[in-house]
GROMACS .gro file of C-alpha atoms in nm:
model
  279
    1UNK     CA    1   0.768   0.046   2.571
    2UNK     CA    2   0.519   0.291   2.547
    3UNK     CA    3   0.293   0.194   2.229
    4UNK     CA    4   0.307   0.433   1.946
    5UNK     CA    5  -0.021   0.586   1.862
    6UNK     CA    6  -0.124   0.540   1.471
    7UNK     CA    7  -0.045   0.820   1.379
    8UNK     CA    8   0.303   0.854   1.512
    9UNK     CA    9   0.318   0.458   1.329
   10UNK     CA   10   0.204   0.668   1.010
   11UNK     CA   11   0.447   0.974   1.040
   12UNK     CA   12   0.734   0.763   1.124
   13UNK     CA   13   0.709   0.530   0.821
   14UNK     CA   14   0.932   0.655   0.501
   15UNK     CA   15   0.727   0.851   0.222
   16UNK     CA   16   0.651   0.625  -0.008
   17UNK     CA   17   0.523   0.416   0.207
   18UNK     CA   18   0.246   0.703   0.314
   19UNK     CA   19   0.155   0.726   0.013
   20UNK     CA   20   0.087   0.404  -0.072
   21UNK     CA   21  -0.111   0.410   0.200
   22UNK     CA   22  -0.297   0.717   0.117
   23UNK     CA   23  -0.305   0.547  -0.217
   24UNK     CA   24  -0.478   0.291  -0.112
   25UNK     CA   25  -0.682   0.425   0.130
   26UNK     CA   26  -0.864   0.570  -0.216
   27UNK     CA   27  -0.840   0.199  -0.412
   28UNK     CA   28  -1.070   0.147  -0.075
   29UNK     CA   29  -1.320   0.412  -0.125
   30UNK     CA   30  -1.376   0.297  -0.479
   31UNK     CA   31  -1.453  -0.057  -0.329
   32UNK     CA   32  -1.701   0.044  -0.132
   33UNK     CA   33  -1.824   0.299  -0.410
   34UNK     CA   34  -1.871  -0.053  -0.644
   35UNK     CA   35  -1.997  -0.268  -0.290
   36UNK     CA   36  -2.325  -0.037  -0.331
   37UNK     CA   37  -2.422  -0.322  -0.610
   38UNK     CA   38  -2.477  -0.626  -0.326
   39UNK     CA   39  -2.753  -0.389  -0.210
   40UNK     CA   40  -2.908  -0.225  -0.475
   41UNK     CA   41  -2.899  -0.284  -0.858
   42UNK     CA   42  -2.915   0.061  -0.959
   43UNK     CA   43  -2.913   0.414  -0.835
   44UNK     CA   44  -3.080   0.743  -0.977
   45UNK     CA   45  -2.900   0.912  -1.230
   46UNK     CA   46  -2.993   1.209  -1.101
   47UNK     CA   47  -2.805   1.098  -0.771
   48UNK     CA   48  -2.517   0.964  -0.998
   49UNK     CA   49  -2.484   1.319  -1.162
   50UNK     CA   50  -2.444   1.488  -0.841
   51UNK     CA   51  -2.121   1.242  -0.724
   52UNK     CA   52  -1.977   1.297  -1.008
   53UNK     CA   53  -2.008   1.668  -1.014
   54UNK     CA   54  -1.906   1.688  -0.631
   55UNK     CA   55  -1.582   1.486  -0.797
   56UNK     CA   56  -1.482   1.779  -0.990
   57UNK     CA   57  -1.471   2.057  -0.728
   58UNK     CA   58  -1.319   1.840  -0.522
   59UNK     CA   59  -1.049   1.744  -0.771
   60UNK     CA   60  -1.024   2.129  -0.882
   61UNK     CA   61  -0.995   2.269  -0.539
   62UNK     CA   62  -0.715   2.019  -0.435
   63UNK     CA   63  -0.569   2.122  -0.771
   64UNK     CA   64  -0.545   2.490  -0.701
   65UNK     CA   65  -0.424   2.435  -0.311
   66UNK     CA   66  -0.301   2.143  -0.253
   67UNK     CA   67  -0.078   2.146  -0.596
   68UNK     CA   68  -0.077   2.538  -0.769
   69UNK     CA   69   0.057   2.657  -0.462
   70UNK     CA   70   0.261   2.479  -0.275
   71UNK     CA   71   0.468   2.402  -0.686
   72UNK     CA   72   0.484   2.858  -0.738
   73UNK     CA   73   0.573   2.811  -0.316
   74UNK     CA   74   0.900   2.568  -0.388
   75UNK     CA   75   0.994   2.720  -0.748
   76UNK     CA   76   0.987   3.031  -0.476
   77UNK     CA   77   1.256   2.902  -0.247
   78UNK     CA   78   1.491   2.697  -0.520
   79UNK     CA   79   1.481   3.092  -0.649
   80UNK     CA   80   1.283   3.089  -1.007
   81UNK     CA   81   1.327   3.449  -1.085
   82UNK     CA   82   0.926   3.394  -1.280
   83UNK     CA   83   0.782   3.098  -0.947
   84UNK     CA   84   0.512   3.074  -1.210
   85UNK     CA   85   0.772   2.884  -1.471
   86UNK     CA   86   0.743   2.500  -1.337
   87UNK     CA   87   0.350   2.537  -1.238
   88UNK     CA   88   0.269   2.615  -1.560
   89UNK     CA   89   0.504   2.397  -1.767
   90UNK     CA   90   0.427   2.138  -1.527
   91UNK     CA   91   0.055   2.232  -1.583
   92UNK     CA   92   0.016   2.140  -2.009
   93UNK     CA   93   0.316   1.908  -1.957
   94UNK     CA   94   0.030   1.706  -1.715
   95UNK     CA   95  -0.247   1.795  -1.966
   96UNK     CA   96  -0.032   1.677  -2.277
   97UNK     CA   97  -0.002   1.316  -2.134
   98UNK     CA   98  -0.335   1.233  -1.998
   99UNK     CA   99  -0.483   1.372  -2.309
  100UNK     CA  100  -0.160   1.124  -2.479
  101UNK     CA  101  -0.369   0.845  -2.257
  102UNK     CA  102  -0.691   0.942  -2.353
  103UNK     CA  103  -0.642   0.910  -2.782
  104UNK     CA  104  -0.450   0.619  -2.738
  105UNK     CA  105  -0.624   0.392  -2.431
  106UNK     CA  106  -0.935   0.225  -2.544
  107UNK     CA  107  -1.134   0.339  -2.278
  108UNK     CA  108  -1.510   0.383  -2.294
  109UNK     CA  109  -1.703   0.704  -2.048
  110UNK     CA  110  -2.052   0.635  -1.842
  111UNK     CA  111  -2.367   0.634  -2.055
  112UNK     CA  112  -2.148   0.665  -2.358
  113UNK     CA  113  -2.312   0.347  -2.626
  114UNK     CA  114  -2.018   0.076  -2.688
  115UNK     CA  115  -1.928   0.173  -3.050
  116UNK     CA  116  -1.826   0.558  -2.971
  117UNK     CA  117  -1.546   0.368  -2.735
  118UNK     CA  118  -1.231   0.551  -2.742
  119UNK     CA  119  -0.875   0.533  -2.791
  120UNK     CA  120  -0.729   0.244  -3.000
  121UNK     CA  121  -1.033   0.023  -3.111
  122UNK     CA  122  -1.044  -0.258  -2.967
  123UNK     CA  123  -1.282  -0.628  -2.939
  124UNK     CA  124  -1.262  -0.531  -2.537
  125UNK     CA  125  -1.617  -0.610  -2.360
  126UNK     CA  126  -1.780  -0.301  -2.229
  127UNK     CA  127  -1.751  -0.338  -1.893
  128UNK     CA  128  -1.316  -0.403  -1.937
  129UNK     CA  129  -1.391  -0.040  -2.152
  130UNK     CA  130  -1.568   0.167  -1.900
  131UNK     CA  131  -1.289   0.015  -1.584
  132UNK     CA  132  -1.036   0.190  -1.833
  133UNK     CA  133  -1.183   0.483  -1.862
  134UNK     CA  134  -1.196   0.505  -1.459
  135UNK     CA  135  -0.821   0.380  -1.423
  136UNK     CA  136  -0.742   0.603  -1.674
  137UNK     CA  137  -0.758   0.938  -1.462
  138UNK     CA  138  -0.707   0.728  -1.080
  139UNK     CA  139  -0.311   0.728  -1.216
  140UNK     CA  140  -0.309   1.167  -1.197
  141UNK     CA  141  -0.441   1.151  -0.893
  142UNK     CA  142  -0.247   0.850  -0.696
  143UNK     CA  143   0.047   1.069  -0.865
  144UNK     CA  144  -0.101   1.397  -0.696
  145UNK     CA  145  -0.081   1.232  -0.335
  146UNK     CA  146   0.250   1.066  -0.444
  147UNK     CA  147   0.411   1.402  -0.547
  148UNK     CA  148   0.295   1.593  -0.217
  149UNK     CA  149   0.381   1.318  -0.036
  150UNK     CA  150   0.715   1.352  -0.149
  151UNK     CA  151   0.730   1.723  -0.092
  152UNK     CA  152   0.671   1.668   0.236
  153UNK     CA  153   0.947   1.482   0.302
  154UNK     CA  154   1.158   1.727   0.043
  155UNK     CA  155   1.162   2.034   0.356
  156UNK     CA  156   1.274   2.320   0.070
  157UNK     CA  157   0.866   2.496   0.096
  158UNK     CA  158   0.943   2.752   0.296
  159UNK     CA  159   0.562   2.872   0.351
  160UNK     CA  160   0.429   2.485   0.494
  161UNK     CA  161   0.195   2.428   0.224
  162UNK     CA  162   0.358   2.134   0.138
  163UNK     CA  163   0.313   1.891   0.474
  164UNK     CA  164   0.203   1.537   0.538
  165UNK     CA  165  -0.104   1.675   0.681
  166UNK     CA  166  -0.198   1.826   0.354
  167UNK     CA  167  -0.142   1.474   0.158
  168UNK     CA  168  -0.314   1.326   0.431
  169UNK     CA  169  -0.583   1.615   0.312
  170UNK     CA  170  -0.509   1.574  -0.048
  171UNK     CA  171  -0.561   1.182  -0.002
  172UNK     CA  172  -0.848   1.241   0.182
  173UNK     CA  173  -1.062   1.420  -0.043
  174UNK     CA  174  -0.961   1.243  -0.371
  175UNK     CA  175  -1.084   0.948  -0.123
  176UNK     CA  176  -1.401   1.088  -0.094
  177UNK     CA  177  -1.459   1.218  -0.452
  178UNK     CA  178  -1.378   0.775  -0.585
  179UNK     CA  179  -1.688   0.647  -0.394
  180UNK     CA  180  -1.912   0.757  -0.687
  181UNK     CA  181  -1.679   0.702  -0.916
  182UNK     CA  182  -1.666   0.355  -0.790
  183UNK     CA  183  -2.061   0.336  -0.841
  184UNK     CA  184  -2.030   0.489  -1.174
  185UNK     CA  185  -1.845   0.162  -1.304
  186UNK     CA  186  -2.053  -0.079  -1.106
  187UNK     CA  187  -2.399   0.058  -1.114
  188UNK     CA  188  -2.432   0.057  -1.489
  189UNK     CA  189  -2.326  -0.307  -1.535
  190UNK     CA  190  -2.543  -0.465  -1.255
  191UNK     CA  191  -2.847  -0.274  -1.428
  192UNK     CA  192  -2.710  -0.433  -1.792
  193UNK     CA  193  -2.728  -0.760  -1.614
  194UNK     CA  194  -2.386  -0.843  -1.473
  195UNK     CA  195  -2.408  -0.983  -1.139
  196UNK     CA  196  -2.338  -0.854  -0.804
  197UNK     CA  197  -1.992  -0.958  -0.757
  198UNK     CA  198  -1.882  -0.927  -1.182
  199UNK     CA  199  -2.006  -0.577  -1.120
  200UNK     CA  200  -1.848  -0.469  -0.812
  201UNK     CA  201  -1.530  -0.652  -0.906
  202UNK     CA  202  -1.465  -0.438  -1.236
  203UNK     CA  203  -1.565  -0.127  -1.002
  204UNK     CA  204  -1.267  -0.216  -0.758
  205UNK     CA  205  -1.063  -0.247  -1.021
  206UNK     CA  206  -1.026   0.045  -1.169
  207UNK     CA  207  -0.913   0.199  -0.807
  208UNK     CA  208  -0.636  -0.004  -0.786
  209UNK     CA  209  -0.397   0.193  -0.994
  210UNK     CA  210  -0.408   0.472  -0.741
  211UNK     CA  211  -0.192   0.318  -0.463
  212UNK     CA  212   0.164   0.244  -0.661
  213UNK     CA  213   0.085   0.534  -0.888
  214UNK     CA  214   0.112   0.706  -0.505
  215UNK     CA  215   0.379   0.569  -0.419
  216UNK     CA  216   0.579   0.630  -0.771
  217UNK     CA  217   0.488   1.016  -0.761
  218UNK     CA  218   0.687   0.983  -0.437
  219UNK     CA  219   0.960   0.829  -0.579
  220UNK     CA  220   1.023   0.962  -0.816
  221UNK     CA  221   1.011   1.348  -0.634
  222UNK     CA  222   1.217   1.224  -0.338
  223UNK     CA  223   1.533   1.069  -0.611
  224UNK     CA  224   1.508   1.420  -0.800
  225UNK     CA  225   1.394   1.717  -0.584
  226UNK     CA  226   1.502   1.971  -0.820
  227UNK     CA  227   1.094   1.829  -1.034
  228UNK     CA  228   0.928   1.874  -0.705
  229UNK     CA  229   0.750   2.231  -0.868
  230UNK     CA  230   0.706   2.094  -1.234
  231UNK     CA  231   0.577   1.720  -1.032
  232UNK     CA  232   0.286   1.912  -0.862
  233UNK     CA  233   0.193   2.102  -1.157
  234UNK     CA  234   0.212   1.828  -1.384
  235UNK     CA  235  -0.011   1.673  -1.090
  236UNK     CA  236  -0.260   1.951  -1.138
  237UNK     CA  237  -0.274   1.942  -1.435
  238UNK     CA  238  -0.342   1.576  -1.536
  239UNK     CA  239  -0.621   1.614  -1.298
  240UNK     CA  240  -0.796   1.909  -1.433
  241UNK     CA  241  -0.793   1.753  -1.773
  242UNK     CA  242  -0.993   1.492  -1.653
  243UNK     CA  243  -1.239   1.687  -1.458
  244UNK     CA  244  -1.277   1.910  -1.733
  245UNK     CA  245  -1.272   1.578  -2.012
  246UNK     CA  246  -1.477   1.344  -1.828
  247UNK     CA  247  -1.624   1.426  -1.509
  248UNK     CA  248  -1.810   1.768  -1.577
  249UNK     CA  249  -1.943   1.616  -1.944
  250UNK     CA  250  -2.066   1.261  -1.768
  251UNK     CA  251  -2.264   1.487  -1.499
  252UNK     CA  252  -2.445   1.696  -1.728
  253UNK     CA  253  -2.509   1.435  -2.015
  254UNK     CA  254  -2.831   1.290  -1.877
  255UNK     CA  255  -2.966   1.666  -1.806
  256UNK     CA  256  -2.940   1.707  -1.492
  257UNK     CA  257  -2.727   2.049  -1.553
  258UNK     CA  258  -2.815   2.245  -1.252
  259UNK     CA  259  -2.801   2.001  -0.978
  260UNK     CA  260  -2.461   1.851  -1.157
  261UNK     CA  261  -2.310   2.208  -1.085
  262UNK     CA  262  -2.438   2.266  -0.750
  263UNK     CA  263  -2.241   1.936  -0.664
  264UNK     CA  264  -1.974   2.102  -0.808
  265UNK     CA  265  -2.003   2.380  -0.604
  266UNK     CA  266  -2.008   2.224  -0.267
  267UNK     CA  267  -1.761   1.968  -0.404
  268UNK     CA  268  -1.542   2.237  -0.431
  269UNK     CA  269  -1.594   2.451  -0.095
  270UNK     CA  270  -1.535   2.101   0.102
  271UNK     CA  271  -1.215   2.009  -0.061
  272UNK     CA  272  -1.091   2.396   0.008
  273UNK     CA  273  -1.221   2.359   0.343
  274UNK     CA  274  -1.047   2.060   0.485
  275UNK     CA  275  -0.754   2.183   0.269
  276UNK     CA  276  -0.717   2.575   0.422
  277UNK     CA  277  -0.818   2.441   0.761
  278UNK     CA  278  -0.665   2.091   0.821
  279UNK     CA  279  -0.404   2.095   0.513
   0.00000   0.00000   0.00000
């Protein structure tokens, strides 16, 4: 019997498993970013801000080419008179849901003192609050991966923008920007005197939610195919909210405005090229 290649094996999996593996890869890169604490006690704030800017650019580009464009194409194929309606309404709902999570889930943004934690007031430690901040925006990243894998399995996109290849590219792009997010949690803790092992553990925990979120997104759109264009818009809105509310402000808080902005531009271009050329 001829042995299957890795790509053939992956393409033969159920879309939910494909999504779970894609989300797990993002968790892996988050863990790799967090593991820097084992070789360095701190990293340059300028480097970290540039990396966060890069992550923002990747997410913006992914939202456009991997999510909003396929959403509109699917809406057109499903006979919507205005193909922008599902993308727009889904986008607004996604942003609203993350806003509600931001308002009620206790979390702390990078570089802020503990008394500026957002959400419901708790006695959680600083480390836990930092993890929760990254976890909050890893959920829409996982959903985006899962929704696109589910969309690829639906077969209702006549333009071919929602494909397994596009979903893999999206997972790759999100995985790239998860590297600095792992560092963003672990390095500040290490700098405050937390052990390397505990700092790493907190950092990788922030990415753990990506895999189940991806599986959930795939299951939802496979079970209810008519929600596909809305789900793609939802994931885009959730990711853009995270970019504007957290990643960009955090990357520029310490005065590294120009280099962080350059990181955003480069991240956008990298993801755009990946999506258009490989997706």
